[in-house]
PDB file of C-alpha atoms in Angstrom:
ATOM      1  CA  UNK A   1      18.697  17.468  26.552  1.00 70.00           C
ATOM      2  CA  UNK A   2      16.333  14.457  26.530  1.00 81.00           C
ATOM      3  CA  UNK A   3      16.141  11.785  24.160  1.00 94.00           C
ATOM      4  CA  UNK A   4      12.654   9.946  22.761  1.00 96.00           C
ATOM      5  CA  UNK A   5      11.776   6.977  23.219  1.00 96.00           C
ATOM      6  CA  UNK A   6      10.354   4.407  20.494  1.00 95.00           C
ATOM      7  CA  UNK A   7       6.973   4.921  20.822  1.00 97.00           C
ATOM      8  CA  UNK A   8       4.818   2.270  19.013  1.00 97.00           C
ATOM      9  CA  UNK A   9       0.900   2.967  18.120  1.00 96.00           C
ATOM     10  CA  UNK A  10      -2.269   1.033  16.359  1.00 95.00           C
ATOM     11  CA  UNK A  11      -5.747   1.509  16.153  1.00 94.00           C
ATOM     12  CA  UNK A  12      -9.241   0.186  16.162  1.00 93.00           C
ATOM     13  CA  UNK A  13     -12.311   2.763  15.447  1.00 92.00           C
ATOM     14  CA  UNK A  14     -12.976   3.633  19.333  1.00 94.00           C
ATOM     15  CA  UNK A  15      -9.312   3.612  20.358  1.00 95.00           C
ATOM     16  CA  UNK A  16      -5.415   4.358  20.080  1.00 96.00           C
ATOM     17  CA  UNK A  17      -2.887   1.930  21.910  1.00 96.00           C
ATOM     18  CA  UNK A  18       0.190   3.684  22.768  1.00 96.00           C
ATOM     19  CA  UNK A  19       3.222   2.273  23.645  1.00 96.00           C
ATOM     20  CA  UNK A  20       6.375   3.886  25.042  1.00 96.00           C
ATOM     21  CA  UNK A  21       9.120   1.558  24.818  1.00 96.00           C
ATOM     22  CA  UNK A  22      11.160   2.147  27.906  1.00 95.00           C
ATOM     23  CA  UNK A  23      12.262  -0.640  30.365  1.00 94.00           C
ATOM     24  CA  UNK A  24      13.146  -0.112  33.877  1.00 93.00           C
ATOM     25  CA  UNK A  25      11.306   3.574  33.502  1.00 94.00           C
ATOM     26  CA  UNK A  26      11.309   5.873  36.614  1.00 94.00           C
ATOM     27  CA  UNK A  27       9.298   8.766  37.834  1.00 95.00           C
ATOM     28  CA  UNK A  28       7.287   8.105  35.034  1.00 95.00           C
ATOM     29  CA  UNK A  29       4.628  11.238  33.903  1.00 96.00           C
ATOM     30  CA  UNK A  30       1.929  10.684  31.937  1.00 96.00           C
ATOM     31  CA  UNK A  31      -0.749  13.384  30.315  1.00 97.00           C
ATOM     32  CA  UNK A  32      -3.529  13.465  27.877  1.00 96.00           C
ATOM     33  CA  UNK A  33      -5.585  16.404  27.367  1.00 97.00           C
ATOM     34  CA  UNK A  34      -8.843  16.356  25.881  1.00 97.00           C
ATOM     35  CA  UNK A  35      -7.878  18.569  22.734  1.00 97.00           C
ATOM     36  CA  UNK A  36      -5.536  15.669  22.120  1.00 95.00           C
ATOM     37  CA  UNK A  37      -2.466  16.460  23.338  1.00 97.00           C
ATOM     38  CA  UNK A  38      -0.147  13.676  24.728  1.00 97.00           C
ATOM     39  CA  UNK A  39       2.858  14.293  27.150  1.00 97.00           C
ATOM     40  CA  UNK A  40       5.265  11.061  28.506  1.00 97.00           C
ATOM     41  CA  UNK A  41       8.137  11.588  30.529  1.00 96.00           C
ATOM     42  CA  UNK A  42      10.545   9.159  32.573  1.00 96.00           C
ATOM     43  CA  UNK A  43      14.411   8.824  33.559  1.00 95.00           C
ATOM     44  CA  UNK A  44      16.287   5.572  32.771  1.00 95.00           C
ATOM     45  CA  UNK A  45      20.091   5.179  34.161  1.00 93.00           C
ATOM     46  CA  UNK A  46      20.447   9.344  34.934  1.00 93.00           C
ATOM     47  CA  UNK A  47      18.790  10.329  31.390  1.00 95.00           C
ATOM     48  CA  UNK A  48      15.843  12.214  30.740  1.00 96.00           C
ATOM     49  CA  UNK A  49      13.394  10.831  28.092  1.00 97.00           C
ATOM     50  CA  UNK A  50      10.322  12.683  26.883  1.00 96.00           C
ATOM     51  CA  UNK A  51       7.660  12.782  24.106  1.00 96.00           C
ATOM     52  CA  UNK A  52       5.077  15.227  23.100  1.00 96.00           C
ATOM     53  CA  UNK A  53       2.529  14.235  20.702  1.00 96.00           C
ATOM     54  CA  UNK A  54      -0.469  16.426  19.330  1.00 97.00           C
ATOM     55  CA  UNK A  55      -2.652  13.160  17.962  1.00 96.00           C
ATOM     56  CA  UNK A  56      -5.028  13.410  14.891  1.00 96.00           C
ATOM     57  CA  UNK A  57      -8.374  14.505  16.859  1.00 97.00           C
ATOM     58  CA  UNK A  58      -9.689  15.053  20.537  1.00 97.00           C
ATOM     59  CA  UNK A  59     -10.073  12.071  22.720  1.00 97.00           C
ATOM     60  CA  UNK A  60     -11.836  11.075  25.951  1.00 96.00           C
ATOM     61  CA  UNK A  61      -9.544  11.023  29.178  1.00 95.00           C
ATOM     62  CA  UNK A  62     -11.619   9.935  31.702  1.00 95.00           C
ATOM     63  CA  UNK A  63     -12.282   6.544  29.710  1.00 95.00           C
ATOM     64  CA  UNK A  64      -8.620   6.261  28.367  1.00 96.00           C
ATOM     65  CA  UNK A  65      -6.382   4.008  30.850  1.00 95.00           C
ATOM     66  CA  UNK A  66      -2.547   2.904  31.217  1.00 94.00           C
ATOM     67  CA  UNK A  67      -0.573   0.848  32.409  1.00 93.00           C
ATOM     68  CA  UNK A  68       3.384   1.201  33.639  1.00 93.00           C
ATOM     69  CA  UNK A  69       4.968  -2.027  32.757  1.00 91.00           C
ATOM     70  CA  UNK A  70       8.625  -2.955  33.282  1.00 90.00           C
ATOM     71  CA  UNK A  71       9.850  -3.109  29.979  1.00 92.00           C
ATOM     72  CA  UNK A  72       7.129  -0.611  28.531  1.00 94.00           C
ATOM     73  CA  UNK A  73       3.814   1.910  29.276  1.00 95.00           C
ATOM     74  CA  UNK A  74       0.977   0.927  27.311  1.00 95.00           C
ATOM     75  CA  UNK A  75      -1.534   3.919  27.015  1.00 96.00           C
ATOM     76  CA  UNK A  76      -5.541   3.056  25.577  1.00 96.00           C
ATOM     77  CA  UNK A  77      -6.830   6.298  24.660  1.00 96.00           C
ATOM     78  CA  UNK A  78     -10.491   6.355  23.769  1.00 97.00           C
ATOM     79  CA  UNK A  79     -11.445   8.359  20.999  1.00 96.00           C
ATOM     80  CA  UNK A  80     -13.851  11.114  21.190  1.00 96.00           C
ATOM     81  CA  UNK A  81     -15.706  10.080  18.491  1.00 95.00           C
ATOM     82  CA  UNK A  82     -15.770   6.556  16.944  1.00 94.00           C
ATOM     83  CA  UNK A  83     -14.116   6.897  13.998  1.00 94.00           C
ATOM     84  CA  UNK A  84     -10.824   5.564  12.282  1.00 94.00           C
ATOM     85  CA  UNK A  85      -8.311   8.449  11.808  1.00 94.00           C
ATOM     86  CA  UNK A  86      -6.368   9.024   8.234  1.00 93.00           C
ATOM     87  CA  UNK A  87      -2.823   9.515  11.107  1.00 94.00           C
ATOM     88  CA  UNK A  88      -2.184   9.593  14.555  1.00 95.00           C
ATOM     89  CA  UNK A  89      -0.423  13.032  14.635  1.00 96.00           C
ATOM     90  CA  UNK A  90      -2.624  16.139  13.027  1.00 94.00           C
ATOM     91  CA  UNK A  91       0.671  17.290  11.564  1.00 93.00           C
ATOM     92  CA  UNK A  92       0.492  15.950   7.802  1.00 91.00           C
ATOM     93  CA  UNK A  93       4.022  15.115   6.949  1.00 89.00           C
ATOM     94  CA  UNK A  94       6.714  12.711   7.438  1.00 92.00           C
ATOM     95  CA  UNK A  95       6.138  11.829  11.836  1.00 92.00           C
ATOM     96  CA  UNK A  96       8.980  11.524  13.792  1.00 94.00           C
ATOM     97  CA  UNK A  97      11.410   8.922  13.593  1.00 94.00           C
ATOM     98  CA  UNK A  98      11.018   7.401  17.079  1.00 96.00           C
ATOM     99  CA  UNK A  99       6.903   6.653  15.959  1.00 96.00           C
ATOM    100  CA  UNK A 100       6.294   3.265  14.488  1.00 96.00           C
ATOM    101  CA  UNK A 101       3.497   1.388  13.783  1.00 94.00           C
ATOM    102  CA  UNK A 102       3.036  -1.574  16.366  1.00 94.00           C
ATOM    103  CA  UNK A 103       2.263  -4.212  13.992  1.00 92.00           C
ATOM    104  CA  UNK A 104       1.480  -6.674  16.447  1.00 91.00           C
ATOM    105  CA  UNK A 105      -1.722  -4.502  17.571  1.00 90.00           C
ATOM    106  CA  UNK A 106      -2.176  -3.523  14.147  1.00 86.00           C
ATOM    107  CA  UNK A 107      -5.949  -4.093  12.370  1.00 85.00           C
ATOM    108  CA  UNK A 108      -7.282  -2.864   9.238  1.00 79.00           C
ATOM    109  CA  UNK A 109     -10.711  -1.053   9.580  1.00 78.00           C
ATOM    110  CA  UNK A 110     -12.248  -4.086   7.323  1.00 76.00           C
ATOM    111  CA  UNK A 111     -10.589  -6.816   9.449  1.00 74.00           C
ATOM    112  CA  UNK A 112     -12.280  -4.721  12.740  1.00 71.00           C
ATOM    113  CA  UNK A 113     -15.859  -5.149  10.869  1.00 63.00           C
ATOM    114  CA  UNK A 114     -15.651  -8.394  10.650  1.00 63.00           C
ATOM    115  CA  UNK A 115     -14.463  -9.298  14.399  1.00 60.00           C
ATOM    116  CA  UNK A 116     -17.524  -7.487  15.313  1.00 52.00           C
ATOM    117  CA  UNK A 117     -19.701  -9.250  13.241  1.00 49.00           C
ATOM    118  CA  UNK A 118     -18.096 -12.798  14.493  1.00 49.00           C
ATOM    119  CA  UNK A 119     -18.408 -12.059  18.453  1.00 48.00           C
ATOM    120  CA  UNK A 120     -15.005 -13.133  18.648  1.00 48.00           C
ATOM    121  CA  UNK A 121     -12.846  -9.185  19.284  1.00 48.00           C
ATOM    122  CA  UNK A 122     -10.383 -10.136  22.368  1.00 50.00           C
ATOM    123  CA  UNK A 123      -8.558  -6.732  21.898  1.00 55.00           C
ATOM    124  CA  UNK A 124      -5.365  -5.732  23.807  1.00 56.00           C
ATOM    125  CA  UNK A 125      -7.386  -3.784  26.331  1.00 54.00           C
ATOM    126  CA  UNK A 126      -9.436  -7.258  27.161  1.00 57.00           C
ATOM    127  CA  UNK A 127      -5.987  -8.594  27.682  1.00 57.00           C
ATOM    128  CA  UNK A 128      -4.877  -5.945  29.365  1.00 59.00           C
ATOM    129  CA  UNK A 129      -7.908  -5.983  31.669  1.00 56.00           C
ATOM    130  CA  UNK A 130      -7.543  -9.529  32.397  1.00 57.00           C
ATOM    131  CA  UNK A 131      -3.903  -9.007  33.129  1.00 56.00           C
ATOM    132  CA  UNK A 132      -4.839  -6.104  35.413  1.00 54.00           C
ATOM    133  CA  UNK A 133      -7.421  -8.103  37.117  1.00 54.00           C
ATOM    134  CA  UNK A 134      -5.148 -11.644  37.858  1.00 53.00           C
ATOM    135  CA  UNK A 135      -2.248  -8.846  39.273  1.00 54.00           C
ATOM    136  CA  UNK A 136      -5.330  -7.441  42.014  1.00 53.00           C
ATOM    137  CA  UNK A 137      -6.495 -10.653  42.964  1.00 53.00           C
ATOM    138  CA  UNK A 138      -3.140 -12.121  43.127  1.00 53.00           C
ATOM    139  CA  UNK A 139      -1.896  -9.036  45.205  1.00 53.00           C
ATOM    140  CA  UNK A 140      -5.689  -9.656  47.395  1.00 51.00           C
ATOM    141  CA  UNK A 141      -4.423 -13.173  47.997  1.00 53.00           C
ATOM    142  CA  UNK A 142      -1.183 -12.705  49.597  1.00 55.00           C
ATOM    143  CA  UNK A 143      -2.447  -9.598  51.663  1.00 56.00           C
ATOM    144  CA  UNK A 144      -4.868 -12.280  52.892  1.00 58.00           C
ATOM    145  CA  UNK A 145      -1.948 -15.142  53.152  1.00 56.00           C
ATOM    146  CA  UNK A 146      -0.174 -12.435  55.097  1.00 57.00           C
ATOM    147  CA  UNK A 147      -2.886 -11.211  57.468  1.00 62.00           C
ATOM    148  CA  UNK A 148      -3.744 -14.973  58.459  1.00 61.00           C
ATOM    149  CA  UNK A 149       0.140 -15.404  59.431  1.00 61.00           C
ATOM    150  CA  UNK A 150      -0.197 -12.828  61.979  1.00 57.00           C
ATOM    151  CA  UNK A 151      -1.116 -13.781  65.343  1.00 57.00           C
ATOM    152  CA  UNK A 152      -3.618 -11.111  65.764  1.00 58.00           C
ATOM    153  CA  UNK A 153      -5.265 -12.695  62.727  1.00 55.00           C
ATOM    154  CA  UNK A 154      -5.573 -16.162  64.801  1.00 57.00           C
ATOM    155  CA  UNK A 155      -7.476 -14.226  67.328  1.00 59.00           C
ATOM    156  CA  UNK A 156     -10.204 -12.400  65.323  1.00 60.00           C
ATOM    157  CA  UNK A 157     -10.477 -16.240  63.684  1.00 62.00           C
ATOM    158  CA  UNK A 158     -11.664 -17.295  66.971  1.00 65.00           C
ATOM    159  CA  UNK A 159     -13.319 -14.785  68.261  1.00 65.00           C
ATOM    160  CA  UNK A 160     -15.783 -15.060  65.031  1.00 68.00           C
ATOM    161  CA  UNK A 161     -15.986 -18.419  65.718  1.00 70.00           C
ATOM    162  CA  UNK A 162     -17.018 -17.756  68.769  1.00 66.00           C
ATOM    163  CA  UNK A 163     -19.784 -15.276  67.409  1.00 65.00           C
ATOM    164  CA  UNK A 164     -21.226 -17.934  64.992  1.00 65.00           C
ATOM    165  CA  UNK A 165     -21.882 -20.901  68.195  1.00 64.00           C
TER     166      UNK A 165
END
């Protein structure tokens, strides 16, 4: 039998952040479907955690992105349409007691009006695009540091050299 996960969510009009809370994950699956149906499932120390969610509306899958982090999997879905939903689940009712609201993400629909107005939104996804960004270049850099260590490397260097005289 699997267990669930906490799984933490907010919102902003155009988009639901998702976040499993599940260090040191493995084999980690991930699916969304358009009709809004959300599937997670992983193995920590030999046990089996999963979570199906049917969320409030549809949403767009080809603009929603994740990330696998070691101590959690953050999922941006985009919304379909851009609009702030009464729930996350389209169950009415009491949700399940592994779903909380993250309140660190957390923004009231009014609070999201005026952060447009000001210029001034630096969302999670920014950060999370900035932090996605500084891990490829870094990773760039020391495939570069690595290729100039190898003596081949030293070779094509002159050779080019070469070319430019």
């Amino acid at each position: 039998m699997s267990r669930h996960p906490t799984v933490k969510w907010a919102q902003r009009c155009d988009k639901i952040y998702l976040t499993v809370e599940l260090p040191d994950a493995k084999d980690v699956n991930l699916k969304l479907e358009p009709e809004g149906k959300f599937s997670f499932s992983a193995n920590k120390d030999g046990v089996s955690y999963e979570v199906d969610l049917e969320l409030f509306d549809k949403v767009s899958t080809k603009e929603s992105k994740f990330i696998i982090g070691m101590r959690s999997i953050v999922y941006v879905i985009k919304k379909a349409e851009k609009k702030w939903w009464s729930r996350l689940l389209k169950d009415e009712g009491k949700p399940p007691a592994f779903l909380k609201v993250d309140w660190d993400k957390w923004i009231d629909e009014e609070d999201e009006n005026e952060k447009a107005k000001d210029g001034k939104d630096f969302s999670v996804c920014s950060k999370l695009m900035i932090f996605c960004n500084f891990q490829e270049i870094f990773s760039y850099k020391i495939i570069e540091v690595m290729n100039n260590m190898h003596p081949s490397s030293k070779t094509k260097k002159k050779r080019e050299e070469k070319k430019r005289e």
